[in-house]
PDB file of C-alpha atoms in Angstrom:
ATOM      1  CA  MET A   1       0.000   0.000   0.000  1.00 42.00           C
ATOM      2  CA  LEU A   2       2.847   2.385   0.773  1.00 45.00           C
ATOM      3  CA  ASN A   3       4.888   1.829  -2.390  1.00 44.00           C
ATOM      4  CA  THR A   4       3.951   5.285  -3.613  1.00 42.00           C
ATOM      5  CA  ILE A   5       5.312   7.048  -0.524  1.00 40.00           C
ATOM      6  CA  LEU A   6       8.690   5.390  -0.131  1.00 43.00           C
ATOM      7  CA  ASN A   7      11.040   7.977  -1.613  1.00 50.00           C
ATOM      8  CA  ASP A   8      14.388   9.195  -0.237  1.00 75.00           C
ATOM      9  CA  THR A   9      12.587  11.661   2.009  1.00 80.00           C
ATOM     10  CA  LYS A  10       8.930  12.449   2.426  1.00 81.00           C
ATOM     11  CA  LEU A  11       7.413  15.884   2.912  1.00 80.00           C
ATOM     12  CA  ILE A  12       4.671  15.882   5.534  1.00 79.00           C
ATOM     13  CA  ASN A  13       2.093  18.637   5.822  1.00 78.00           C
ATOM     14  CA  ILE A  14      -0.505  18.291   8.563  1.00 78.00           C
ATOM     15  CA  LEU A  15      -3.196  20.699   9.679  1.00 78.00           C
ATOM     16  CA  ILE A  16      -3.973  20.337  13.376  1.00 79.00           C
ATOM     17  CA  LYS A  17      -5.517  22.212  16.263  1.00 77.00           C
ATOM     18  CA  GLU A  18      -3.119  24.221  18.417  1.00 76.00           C
ATOM     19  CA  LYS A  19      -3.729  21.886  21.365  1.00 73.00           C
ATOM     20  CA  ASP A  20      -2.385  18.940  19.304  1.00 76.00           C
ATOM     21  CA  LEU A  21       0.946  20.591  18.489  1.00 79.00           C
ATOM     22  CA  ALA A  22       2.528  19.510  21.772  1.00 77.00           C
ATOM     23  CA  SER A  23       1.498  15.905  21.112  1.00 77.00           C
ATOM     24  CA  VAL A  24       3.026  16.024  17.633  1.00 81.00           C
ATOM     25  CA  ARG A  25       6.300  17.332  19.059  1.00 81.00           C
ATOM     26  CA  ALA A  26       6.252  14.629  21.739  1.00 80.00           C
ATOM     27  CA  ILE A  27       5.779  11.904  19.121  1.00 81.00           C
ATOM     28  CA  LEU A  28       8.679  13.248  17.066  1.00 83.00           C
ATOM     29  CA  LYS A  29      10.858  13.397  20.180  1.00 80.00           C
ATOM     30  CA  PHE A  30       9.893   9.836  21.116  1.00 78.00           C
ATOM     31  CA  LEU A  31      10.864   8.517  17.667  1.00 81.00           C
ATOM     32  CA  SER A  32      14.109  10.506  17.690  1.00 79.00           C
ATOM     33  CA  ASP A  33      15.074   8.983  21.043  1.00 75.00           C
ATOM     34  CA  LYS A  34      14.075   5.461  20.053  1.00 76.00           C
ATOM     35  CA  TYR A  35      15.623   5.377  16.572  1.00 79.00           C
ATOM     36  CA  PRO A  36      19.082   6.979  16.169  1.00 79.00           C
ATOM     37  CA  LYS A  37      18.625   7.195  12.381  1.00 83.00           C
ATOM     38  CA  PHE A  38      15.285   8.966  12.641  1.00 84.00           C
ATOM     39  CA  ASN A  39      15.743  12.502  11.354  1.00 84.00           C
ATOM     40  CA  ILE A  40      13.351  15.450  11.077  1.00 86.00           C
ATOM     41  CA  MET A  41      14.258  18.057   8.472  1.00 87.00           C
ATOM     42  CA  ASN A  42      12.938  21.553   7.743  1.00 85.00           C
ATOM     43  CA  PHE A  43      10.434  21.572  10.611  1.00 86.00           C
ATOM     44  CA  ARG A  44       8.126  24.602  10.302  1.00 87.00           C
ATOM     45  CA  THR A  45       4.838  25.727  11.796  1.00 86.00           C
ATOM     46  CA  GLY A  46       2.428  28.411  10.684  1.00 85.00           C
ATOM     47  CA  LYS A  47      -1.014  29.566  11.755  1.00 82.00           C
ATOM     48  CA  ILE A  48      -4.005  29.267   9.427  1.00 80.00           C
ATOM     49  CA  SER A  49      -7.093  30.754  11.045  1.00 75.00           C
ATOM     50  CA  GLU A  50      -7.514  28.766  14.288  1.00 75.00           C
ATOM     51  CA  ASP A  51      -5.403  25.828  13.071  1.00 80.00           C
ATOM     52  CA  ILE A  52      -1.670  25.125  12.940  1.00 83.00           C
ATOM     53  CA  LEU A  53       0.019  23.992   9.736  1.00 84.00           C
ATOM     54  CA  VAL A  54       3.000  21.754  10.508  1.00 86.00           C
ATOM     55  CA  SER A  55       5.466  20.947   7.746  1.00 84.00           C
ATOM     56  CA  PHE A  56       8.610  18.821   7.836  1.00 85.00           C
ATOM     57  CA  LYS A  57      10.516  16.103   6.006  1.00 87.00           C
ATOM     58  CA  VAL A  58      11.312  12.643   7.329  1.00 86.00           C
ATOM     59  CA  ASN A  59      13.557   9.886   5.987  1.00 85.00           C
ATOM     60  CA  ASN A  60      11.463   7.347   4.123  1.00 82.00           C
ATOM     61  CA  GLU A  61      12.093   4.252   6.255  1.00 84.00           C
ATOM     62  CA  PHE A  62      10.400   5.871   9.265  1.00 83.00           C
ATOM     63  CA  TYR A  63       7.472   7.427   7.400  1.00 82.00           C
ATOM     64  CA  PRO A  64       5.093   4.484   8.028  1.00 83.00           C
ATOM     65  CA  LYS A  65       6.121   4.361  11.704  1.00 82.00           C
ATOM     66  CA  LEU A  66       5.372   8.075  12.061  1.00 80.00           C
ATOM     67  CA  LEU A  67       1.945   7.700  10.477  1.00 79.00           C
ATOM     68  CA  GLU A  68       1.221   4.776  12.783  1.00 79.00           C
ATOM     69  CA  LYS A  69       2.086   6.891  15.820  1.00 79.00           C
ATOM     70  CA  PHE A  70      -0.214   9.672  14.602  1.00 77.00           C
ATOM     71  CA  ALA A  71      -3.014   7.122  14.148  1.00 74.00           C
ATOM     72  CA  TYR A  72      -2.539   5.489  17.552  1.00 71.00           C
ATOM     73  CA  ASN A  73      -2.511   8.846  19.329  1.00 70.00           C
ATOM     74  CA  ASP A  74      -5.602  10.134  17.508  1.00 69.00           C
ATOM     75  CA  ILE A  75      -3.790  13.094  15.986  1.00 70.00           C
ATOM     76  CA  PRO A  76      -6.262  14.591  13.472  1.00 65.00           C
ATOM     77  CA  ILE A  77      -4.402  14.881  10.182  1.00 66.00           C
ATOM     78  CA  ILE A  78      -5.339  16.606   6.933  1.00 64.00           C
ATOM     79  CA  MET A  79      -3.207  15.239   4.079  1.00 64.00           C
ATOM     80  CA  LYS A  80      -3.588  14.950   0.316  1.00 65.00           C
ATOM     81  CA  ASP A  81      -1.643  11.682   0.137  1.00 68.00           C
ATOM     82  CA  LYS A  82      -4.382   9.080  -0.351  1.00 73.00           C
ATOM     83  CA  ALA A  83      -2.082   6.120   0.352  1.00 75.00           C
ATOM     84  CA  ALA A  84      -0.954   7.677   3.621  1.00 72.00           C
ATOM     85  CA  LEU A  85      -4.521   8.396   4.708  1.00 73.00           C
ATOM     86  CA  GLU A  86      -5.534   4.819   3.928  1.00 77.00           C
ATOM     87  CA  TYR A  87      -2.592   3.563   5.945  1.00 76.00           C
ATOM     88  CA  ILE A  88      -3.587   5.743   8.907  1.00 73.00           C
ATOM     89  CA  GLU A  89      -7.164   4.456   8.784  1.00 75.00           C
ATOM     90  CA  GLU A  90      -5.833   0.896   8.619  1.00 76.00           C
ATOM     91  CA  LYS A  91      -3.798   1.471  11.785  1.00 73.00           C
ATOM     92  CA  LYS A  92      -6.762   3.059  13.549  1.00 69.00           C
ATOM     93  CA  GLU A  93      -8.826  -0.030  12.762  1.00 71.00           C
ATOM     94  CA  LEU A  94      -6.031  -2.227  14.089  1.00 70.00           C
ATOM     95  CA  LYS A  95      -6.027  -0.245  17.339  1.00 66.00           C
ATOM     96  CA  ILE A  96      -9.790  -0.703  17.661  1.00 62.00           C
ATOM     97  CA  LYS A  97      -9.422  -4.456  17.159  1.00 62.00           C
ATOM     98  CA  LYS A  98      -6.758  -4.648  19.859  1.00 61.00           C
ATOM     99  CA  LEU A  99      -8.961  -2.741  22.287  1.00 60.00           C
ATOM    100  CA  ARG A 100     -12.075  -4.745  21.457  1.00 54.00           C
ATOM    101  CA  ALA A 101     -10.948  -7.620  23.671  1.00 51.00           C
ATOM    102  CA  GLN A 102     -11.138  -5.288  26.660  1.00 54.00           C
ATOM    103  CA  GLY A 103     -14.580  -3.967  25.751  1.00 53.00           C
ATOM    104  CA  TRP A 104     -13.463  -0.577  24.422  1.00 53.00           C
ATOM    105  CA  SER A 105     -14.827  -0.718  20.883  1.00 44.00           C
ATOM    106  CA  GLU A 106     -18.265   0.515  19.985  1.00 42.00           C
ATOM    107  CA  ILE A 107     -20.727  -2.161  21.026  1.00 40.00           C
ATOM    108  CA  SER A 108     -23.290  -3.178  18.438  1.00 40.00           C
ATOM    109  CA  VAL A 109     -26.938  -2.926  19.396  1.00 41.00           C
ATOM    110  CA  SER A 110     -28.275  -6.230  20.661  1.00 44.00           C
ATOM    111  CA  LYS A 111     -31.781  -7.107  21.810  1.00 46.00           C
ATOM    112  CA  LYS A 112     -30.500 -10.046  23.886  1.00 65.00           C
ATOM    113  CA  GLN A 113     -31.175  -9.528  27.561  1.00 79.00           C
ATOM    114  CA  ILE A 114     -28.355 -10.571  29.854  1.00 87.00           C
ATOM    115  CA  SER A 115     -28.892 -12.260  33.196  1.00 91.00           C
ATOM    116  CA  ILE A 116     -27.773 -11.053  36.615  1.00 92.00           C
ATOM    117  CA  ASN A 117     -25.107 -13.775  36.645  1.00 93.00           C
ATOM    118  CA  GLU A 118     -23.804 -12.633  33.243  1.00 93.00           C
ATOM    119  CA  LEU A 119     -23.712  -9.043  34.492  1.00 94.00           C
ATOM    120  CA  TYR A 120     -21.693 -10.087  37.553  1.00 93.00           C
ATOM    121  CA  LYS A 121     -19.271 -11.954  35.273  1.00 94.00           C
ATOM    122  CA  LEU A 122     -18.788  -8.822  33.131  1.00 94.00           C
ATOM    123  CA  SER A 123     -18.119  -6.804  36.277  1.00 94.00           C
ATOM    124  CA  GLN A 124     -15.654  -9.350  37.680  1.00 94.00           C
ATOM    125  CA  ASP A 125     -13.790  -9.310  34.361  1.00 93.00           C
ATOM    126  CA  GLY A 126     -13.551  -5.515  34.413  1.00 94.00           C
ATOM    127  CA  LYS A 127     -15.620  -5.054  31.246  1.00 94.00           C
ATOM    128  CA  VAL A 128     -16.360  -1.409  31.900  1.00 95.00           C
ATOM    129  CA  LYS A 129     -17.924  -0.526  28.559  1.00 92.00           C
ATOM    130  CA  ASP A 130     -20.324  -3.487  28.709  1.00 93.00           C
ATOM    131  CA  VAL A 131     -21.458  -2.746  32.259  1.00 95.00           C
ATOM    132  CA  ALA A 132     -21.854   0.964  31.438  1.00 94.00           C
ATOM    133  CA  LYS A 133     -23.998   0.014  28.442  1.00 92.00           C
ATOM    134  CA  GLU A 134     -26.320  -1.992  30.694  1.00 93.00           C
ATOM    135  CA  ALA A 135     -26.412   0.850  33.225  1.00 93.00           C
ATOM    136  CA  LYS A 136     -27.580   3.270  30.522  1.00 90.00           C
ATOM    137  CA  GLY A 137     -30.545   1.025  29.797  1.00 86.00           C
ATOM    138  CA  GLY A 138     -32.945   1.853  27.015  1.00 78.00           C
ATOM    139  CA  VAL A 139     -36.189   0.712  25.466  1.00 75.00           C
ATOM    140  CA  GLY A 140     -37.023  -2.784  26.649  1.00 76.00           C
ATOM    141  CA  SER A 141     -34.257  -2.895  29.271  1.00 81.00           C
ATOM    142  CA  ASN A 142     -34.720  -4.891  32.457  1.00 89.00           C
ATOM    143  CA  ILE A 143     -34.863  -2.333  35.268  1.00 91.00           C
ATOM    144  CA  GLU A 144     -33.274  -4.819  37.696  1.00 92.00           C
ATOM    145  CA  ILE A 145     -30.286  -5.224  35.352  1.00 93.00           C
ATOM    146  CA  VAL A 146     -30.023  -1.452  34.866  1.00 93.00           C
ATOM    147  CA  ASN A 147     -29.984  -0.732  38.597  1.00 94.00           C
ATOM    148  CA  LYS A 148     -27.542  -3.532  39.370  1.00 95.00           C
ATOM    149  CA  ALA A 149     -25.220  -2.362  36.566  1.00 95.00           C
ATOM    150  CA  LYS A 150     -25.194   1.140  38.062  1.00 95.00           C
ATOM    151  CA  GLU A 151     -24.413  -0.378  41.445  1.00 96.00           C
ATOM    152  CA  LEU A 152     -21.537  -2.460  40.013  1.00 96.00           C
ATOM    153  CA  LEU A 153     -20.000   0.216  37.810  1.00 96.00           C
ATOM    154  CA  SER A 154     -17.461   1.609  40.286  1.00 96.00           C
ATOM    155  CA  GLU A 155     -16.320  -1.879  41.252  1.00 96.00           C
ATOM    156  CA  THR A 156     -16.003  -2.790  37.565  1.00 96.00           C
ATOM    157  CA  ILE A 157     -13.840   0.264  36.849  1.00 96.00           C
ATOM    158  CA  ASN A 158     -11.535  -0.496  39.775  1.00 95.00           C
ATOM    159  CA  THR A 159     -11.198  -4.098  38.623  1.00 95.00           C
ATOM    160  CA  ALA A 160     -10.358  -2.954  35.105  1.00 95.00           C
ATOM    161  CA  ILE A 161      -7.683  -0.585  36.440  1.00 95.00           C
ATOM    162  CA  ASP A 162      -6.124  -3.361  38.554  1.00 94.00           C
ATOM    163  CA  ASN A 163      -6.214  -5.762  35.598  1.00 93.00           C
ATOM    164  CA  LEU A 164      -4.484  -3.270  33.311  1.00 94.00           C
ATOM    165  CA  VAL A 165      -1.780  -2.404  35.840  1.00 94.00           C
ATOM    166  CA  ASN A 166      -1.089  -6.113  36.370  1.00 93.00           C
ATOM    167  CA  TYR A 167      -1.091  -6.666  32.611  1.00 90.00           C
ATOM    168  CA  ALA A 168       1.556  -3.959  32.199  1.00 90.00           C
ATOM    169  CA  CYS A 169       3.729  -5.587  34.872  1.00 89.00           C
ATOM    170  CA  GLU A 170       3.407  -9.052  33.349  1.00 87.00           C
ATOM    171  CA  HIS A 171       3.793  -7.986  29.706  1.00 83.00           C
ATOM    172  CA  GLY A 172       6.431  -5.252  29.783  1.00 79.00           C
ATOM    173  CA  LYS A 173       6.727  -4.997  26.009  1.00 81.00           C
ATOM    174  CA  ARG A 174       2.980  -4.352  25.725  1.00 85.00           C
ATOM    175  CA  ARG A 175       2.928  -1.682  28.411  1.00 90.00           C
ATOM    176  CA  GLN A 176       1.663   0.920  25.928  1.00 93.00           C
ATOM    177  CA  GLU A 177      -1.561  -1.034  25.383  1.00 92.00           C
ATOM    178  CA  ALA A 178      -2.287  -0.899  29.118  1.00 93.00           C
ATOM    179  CA  ILE A 179      -1.530   2.837  29.213  1.00 95.00           C
ATOM    180  CA  ASP A 180      -3.820   3.490  26.242  1.00 94.00           C
ATOM    181  CA  GLN A 181      -6.685   1.594  27.827  1.00 94.00           C
ATOM    182  CA  LEU A 182      -6.257   3.281  31.197  1.00 96.00           C
ATOM    183  CA  LEU A 183      -6.512   6.613  29.422  1.00 96.00           C
ATOM    184  CA  LEU A 184      -9.656   5.442  27.626  1.00 94.00           C
ATOM    185  CA  ILE A 185     -11.221   4.783  31.027  1.00 96.00           C
ATOM    186  CA  ALA A 186      -9.976   8.164  32.261  1.00 97.00           C
ATOM    187  CA  THR A 187     -11.696  10.025  29.401  1.00 95.00           C
ATOM    188  CA  ASP A 188     -14.799   7.906  28.783  1.00 94.00           C
ATOM    189  CA  LYS A 189     -17.949   9.967  28.217  1.00 91.00           C
ATOM    190  CA  ASP A 190     -20.305   7.320  29.619  1.00 92.00           C
ATOM    191  CA  LEU A 191     -18.398   7.169  32.890  1.00 95.00           C
ATOM    192  CA  LYS A 192     -18.517  10.940  33.120  1.00 93.00           C
ATOM    193  CA  LEU A 193     -22.285  10.698  32.594  1.00 92.00           C
ATOM    194  CA  PHE A 194     -22.466   8.493  35.697  1.00 95.00           C
ATOM    195  CA  HIS A 195     -20.234  10.923  37.666  1.00 95.00           C
ATOM    196  CA  LYS A 196     -17.423   8.389  38.071  1.00 97.00           C
ATOM    197  CA  ASN A 197     -14.914  11.224  38.286  1.00 96.00           C
ATOM    198  CA  GLU A 198     -12.862   9.739  41.122  1.00 96.00           C
ATOM    199  CA  GLU A 199     -12.536   6.400  39.346  1.00 97.00           C
ATOM    200  CA  MET A 200     -11.639   8.117  36.077  1.00 97.00           C
ATOM    201  CA  THR A 201      -8.947  10.135  37.831  1.00 97.00           C
ATOM    202  CA  ASN A 202      -7.583   6.946  39.389  1.00 97.00           C
ATOM    203  CA  ALA A 203      -7.305   5.443  35.917  1.00 97.00           C
ATOM    204  CA  GLY A 204      -5.333   8.478  34.750  1.00 97.00           C
ATOM    205  CA  LEU A 205      -3.045   8.361  37.780  1.00 97.00           C
ATOM    206  CA  SER A 206      -2.483   4.648  37.172  1.00 97.00           C
ATOM    207  CA  ALA A 207      -1.464   5.448  33.590  1.00 97.00           C
ATOM    208  CA  ILE A 208       1.151   7.816  35.028  1.00 97.00           C
ATOM    209  CA  GLU A 209       2.476   5.121  37.375  1.00 96.00           C
ATOM    210  CA  VAL A 210       2.685   2.554  34.577  1.00 96.00           C
ATOM    211  CA  SER A 211       4.523   5.089  32.396  1.00 95.00           C
ATOM    212  CA  LEU A 212       6.997   5.879  35.178  1.00 95.00           C
ATOM    213  CA  ALA A 213       7.911   2.218  35.598  1.00 92.00           C
ATOM    214  CA  ASP A 214       9.908   2.159  32.351  1.00 92.00           C
ATOM    215  CA  PRO A 215      11.933   5.038  30.816  1.00 92.00           C
ATOM    216  CA  ASP A 216      10.835   3.936  27.329  1.00 91.00           C
ATOM    217  CA  TYR A 217       7.347   5.175  28.203  1.00 94.00           C
ATOM    218  CA  TYR A 218       8.205   8.517  29.837  1.00 95.00           C
ATOM    219  CA  ASP A 219       6.922  10.371  26.750  1.00 94.00           C
ATOM    220  CA  ASN A 220       3.388   9.407  27.773  1.00 95.00           C
ATOM    221  CA  LEU A 221       3.772  11.809  30.687  1.00 96.00           C
ATOM    222  CA  VAL A 222       3.919  14.773  28.302  1.00 95.00           C
ATOM    223  CA  MET A 223       0.806  13.626  26.459  1.00 95.00           C
ATOM    224  CA  ILE A 224      -1.029  13.056  29.746  1.00 96.00           C
ATOM    225  CA  ALA A 225      -0.047  16.501  31.037  1.00 96.00           C
ATOM    226  CA  ASN A 226      -1.316  18.142  27.833  1.00 94.00           C
ATOM    227  CA  ASN A 227      -4.527  16.119  27.420  1.00 94.00           C
ATOM    228  CA  THR A 228      -7.441  18.459  28.145  1.00 92.00           C
ATOM    229  CA  LYS A 229      -9.899  15.520  28.193  1.00 93.00           C
ATOM    230  CA  LEU A 230      -8.335  14.168  31.371  1.00 96.00           C
ATOM    231  CA  SER A 231      -9.071  15.502  34.850  1.00 96.00           C
ATOM    232  CA  ASN A 232      -7.042  18.561  35.796  1.00 97.00           C
ATOM    233  CA  LEU A 233      -5.572  16.637  38.723  1.00 97.00           C
ATOM    234  CA  THR A 234      -4.250  13.993  36.317  1.00 98.00           C
ATOM    235  CA  ASN A 235      -2.674  16.696  34.133  1.00 97.00           C
ATOM    236  CA  ILE A 236      -0.904  18.276  37.094  1.00 98.00           C
ATOM    237  CA  LYS A 237       0.204  14.972  38.632  1.00 98.00           C
ATOM    238  CA  SER A 238       1.823  14.058  35.316  1.00 97.00           C
ATOM    239  CA  ALA A 239       3.590  17.428  35.214  1.00 97.00           C
ATOM    240  CA  ILE A 240       4.808  16.852  38.777  1.00 98.00           C
ATOM    241  CA  ALA A 241       6.120  13.423  37.774  1.00 97.00           C
ATOM    242  CA  LEU A 242       8.077  15.034  34.944  1.00 97.00           C
ATOM    243  CA  SER A 243       9.447  17.641  37.338  1.00 96.00           C
ATOM    244  CA  GLU A 244      10.660  14.943  39.727  1.00 96.00           C
ATOM    245  CA  LEU A 245      12.378  13.094  36.875  1.00 95.00           C
ATOM    246  CA  ILE A 246      14.192  16.272  35.849  1.00 94.00           C
ATOM    247  CA  THR A 247      15.115  17.154  39.439  1.00 93.00           C
ATOM    248  CA  ASN A 248      16.608  13.718  40.082  1.00 93.00           C
ATOM    249  CA  ALA A 249      18.411  13.447  36.736  1.00 90.00           C
ATOM    250  CA  SER A 250      22.039  14.308  36.161  1.00 89.00           C
ATOM    251  CA  GLU A 251      22.995  16.809  33.446  1.00 85.00           C
ATOM    252  CA  ASP A 252      23.884  13.892  31.176  1.00 88.00           C
ATOM    253  CA  GLU A 253      20.511  12.228  31.790  1.00 88.00           C
ATOM    254  CA  ILE A 254      18.292  15.285  31.187  1.00 87.00           C
ATOM    255  CA  PRO A 255      18.641  15.189  27.351  1.00 87.00           C
ATOM    256  CA  LYS A 256      17.317  11.610  27.435  1.00 88.00           C
ATOM    257  CA  LEU A 257      14.126  12.674  29.202  1.00 92.00           C
ATOM    258  CA  PRO A 258      11.027  13.933  27.351  1.00 92.00           C
ATOM    259  CA  ASP A 259      11.582  17.370  25.814  1.00 91.00           C
ATOM    260  CA  VAL A 260       9.302  19.355  28.106  1.00 93.00           C
ATOM    261  CA  VAL A 261      10.665  22.677  26.835  1.00 92.00           C
ATOM    262  CA  LYS A 262       9.222  22.153  23.355  1.00 90.00           C
ATOM    263  CA  SER A 263       6.305  19.871  24.219  1.00 92.00           C
ATOM    264  CA  ILE A 264       4.602  21.036  27.412  1.00 94.00           C
ATOM    265  CA  ASN A 265       1.602  23.368  27.128  1.00 93.00           C
ATOM    266  CA  THR A 266       2.395  25.621  30.091  1.00 94.00           C
ATOM    267  CA  ARG A 267      -0.605  27.885  29.488  1.00 93.00           C
ATOM    268  CA  TRP A 268      -2.986  24.944  29.892  1.00 93.00           C
ATOM    269  CA  LEU A 269      -1.147  23.623  32.952  1.00 96.00           C
ATOM    270  CA  ARG A 270      -1.419  26.987  34.721  1.00 95.00           C
ATOM    271  CA  ILE A 271      -5.194  26.935  34.173  1.00 95.00           C
ATOM    272  CA  ALA A 272      -5.472  23.332  35.383  1.00 95.00           C
ATOM    273  CA  PHE A 273      -3.301  24.063  38.422  1.00 97.00           C
ATOM    274  CA  GLU A 274      -5.549  26.903  39.595  1.00 95.00           C
ATOM    275  CA  THR A 275      -8.523  24.520  39.813  1.00 95.00           C
ATOM    276  CA  ILE A 276      -6.871  21.773  41.884  1.00 96.00           C
ATOM    277  CA  GLN A 277      -3.929  23.287  43.793  1.00 95.00           C
ATOM    278  CA  GLN A 278      -5.770  22.834  47.100  1.00 96.00           C
ATOM    279  CA  LYS A 279      -5.473  19.071  46.561  1.00 96.00           C
ATOM    280  CA  LEU A 280      -1.665  19.224  46.435  1.00 96.00           C
ATOM    281  CA  ASP A 281       0.838  19.296  49.257  1.00 96.00           C
ATOM    282  CA  GLU A 282       3.629  21.881  49.470  1.00 96.00           C
ATOM    283  CA  GLU A 283       6.237  19.574  47.962  1.00 96.00           C
ATOM    284  CA  GLU A 284       4.027  18.844  44.943  1.00 96.00           C
ATOM    285  CA  ILE A 285       3.345  22.554  44.438  1.00 97.00           C
ATOM    286  CA  GLN A 286       7.082  23.221  44.567  1.00 97.00           C
ATOM    287  CA  HIS A 287       7.753  20.513  41.970  1.00 97.00           C
ATOM    288  CA  PHE A 288       5.081  21.977  39.703  1.00 97.00           C
ATOM    289  CA  ASN A 289       6.520  25.486  39.975  1.00 97.00           C
ATOM    290  CA  ASN A 290      10.030  24.118  39.403  1.00 96.00           C
ATOM    291  CA  LEU A 291       8.915  22.533  36.149  1.00 96.00           C
ATOM    292  CA  LEU A 292       7.354  25.744  34.837  1.00 96.00           C
ATOM    293  CA  ASN A 293      10.398  27.783  35.878  1.00 95.00           C
ATOM    294  CA  PHE A 294      12.715  25.263  34.195  1.00 94.00           C
ATOM    295  CA  ILE A 295      10.714  25.453  30.954  1.00 94.00           C
ATOM    296  CA  GLU A 296      10.482  29.242  30.961  1.00 93.00           C
ATOM    297  CA  GLU A 297      14.208  29.665  31.592  1.00 92.00           C
ATOM    298  CA  LYS A 298      15.098  27.283  28.767  1.00 90.00           C
ATOM    299  CA  ARG A 299      12.675  28.989  26.374  1.00 91.00           C
ATOM    300  CA  LYS A 300      14.090  32.415  27.170  1.00 89.00           C
ATOM    301  CA  ALA A 301      17.621  31.152  26.608  1.00 84.00           C
ATOM    302  CA  ALA A 302      16.737  29.559  23.264  1.00 67.00           C
TER     303      ALA A 302
END
């Protein structure tokens, strides 16, 4: 499928929202750190109305990998290259298939009524999306099942979080899948509808902990800090985690950490911080301020 895009270098033009620029930079930084031969050339940005036009060249062997990263991180891309767009859609479908086993794909409408025992089994397995679907009810729903699903929803979410954390520990090379699914729980609209804010925040905080367990996944911390769909507490806790990594790193180690100077949306973090600072202790507040000061100093010096 990608025969038409494998040239010596490939020019990439993407039109994104301003809030997605930090994620794009984080993805590029992640690939640069992971692959020594990965090279970004002629990187430019420009504003078009309320959108940001990003343009750069990449060596051809990493072009498919870059598109895959964009697809997996839900970066909205506007491109004229039909083959590239088809490839992105293919990768998005693959992601959906991987998540389907955990109940995170769209569930087709079914008239089959489930039993109480089946509902308990879904809850015990941590099938959050399935239990939430039953809790929402609908025409012809069994009111007993609906009420019991609502009652079991918090327990189901907590089970799912525990399962995903354990999965990450047992399958280190598939840690990213666990992180992605924890973040799906942390941003799910149905759970927000049922006011499961505490459980959603716990899922986001667990994603931070899983990311911190392996340096290869530190770049997730930038994306979590910048993600406006997550709770503000999750954003700030991720920023604090980054600050602690920088504080504890030697000068030689700092360049290997995520590039917070280019990637972190400090304007958003200041807004998020104002809403939740009362939930932080003095040490956490100091770490947060240290991060912002570090970024501002580096940006001024650049």
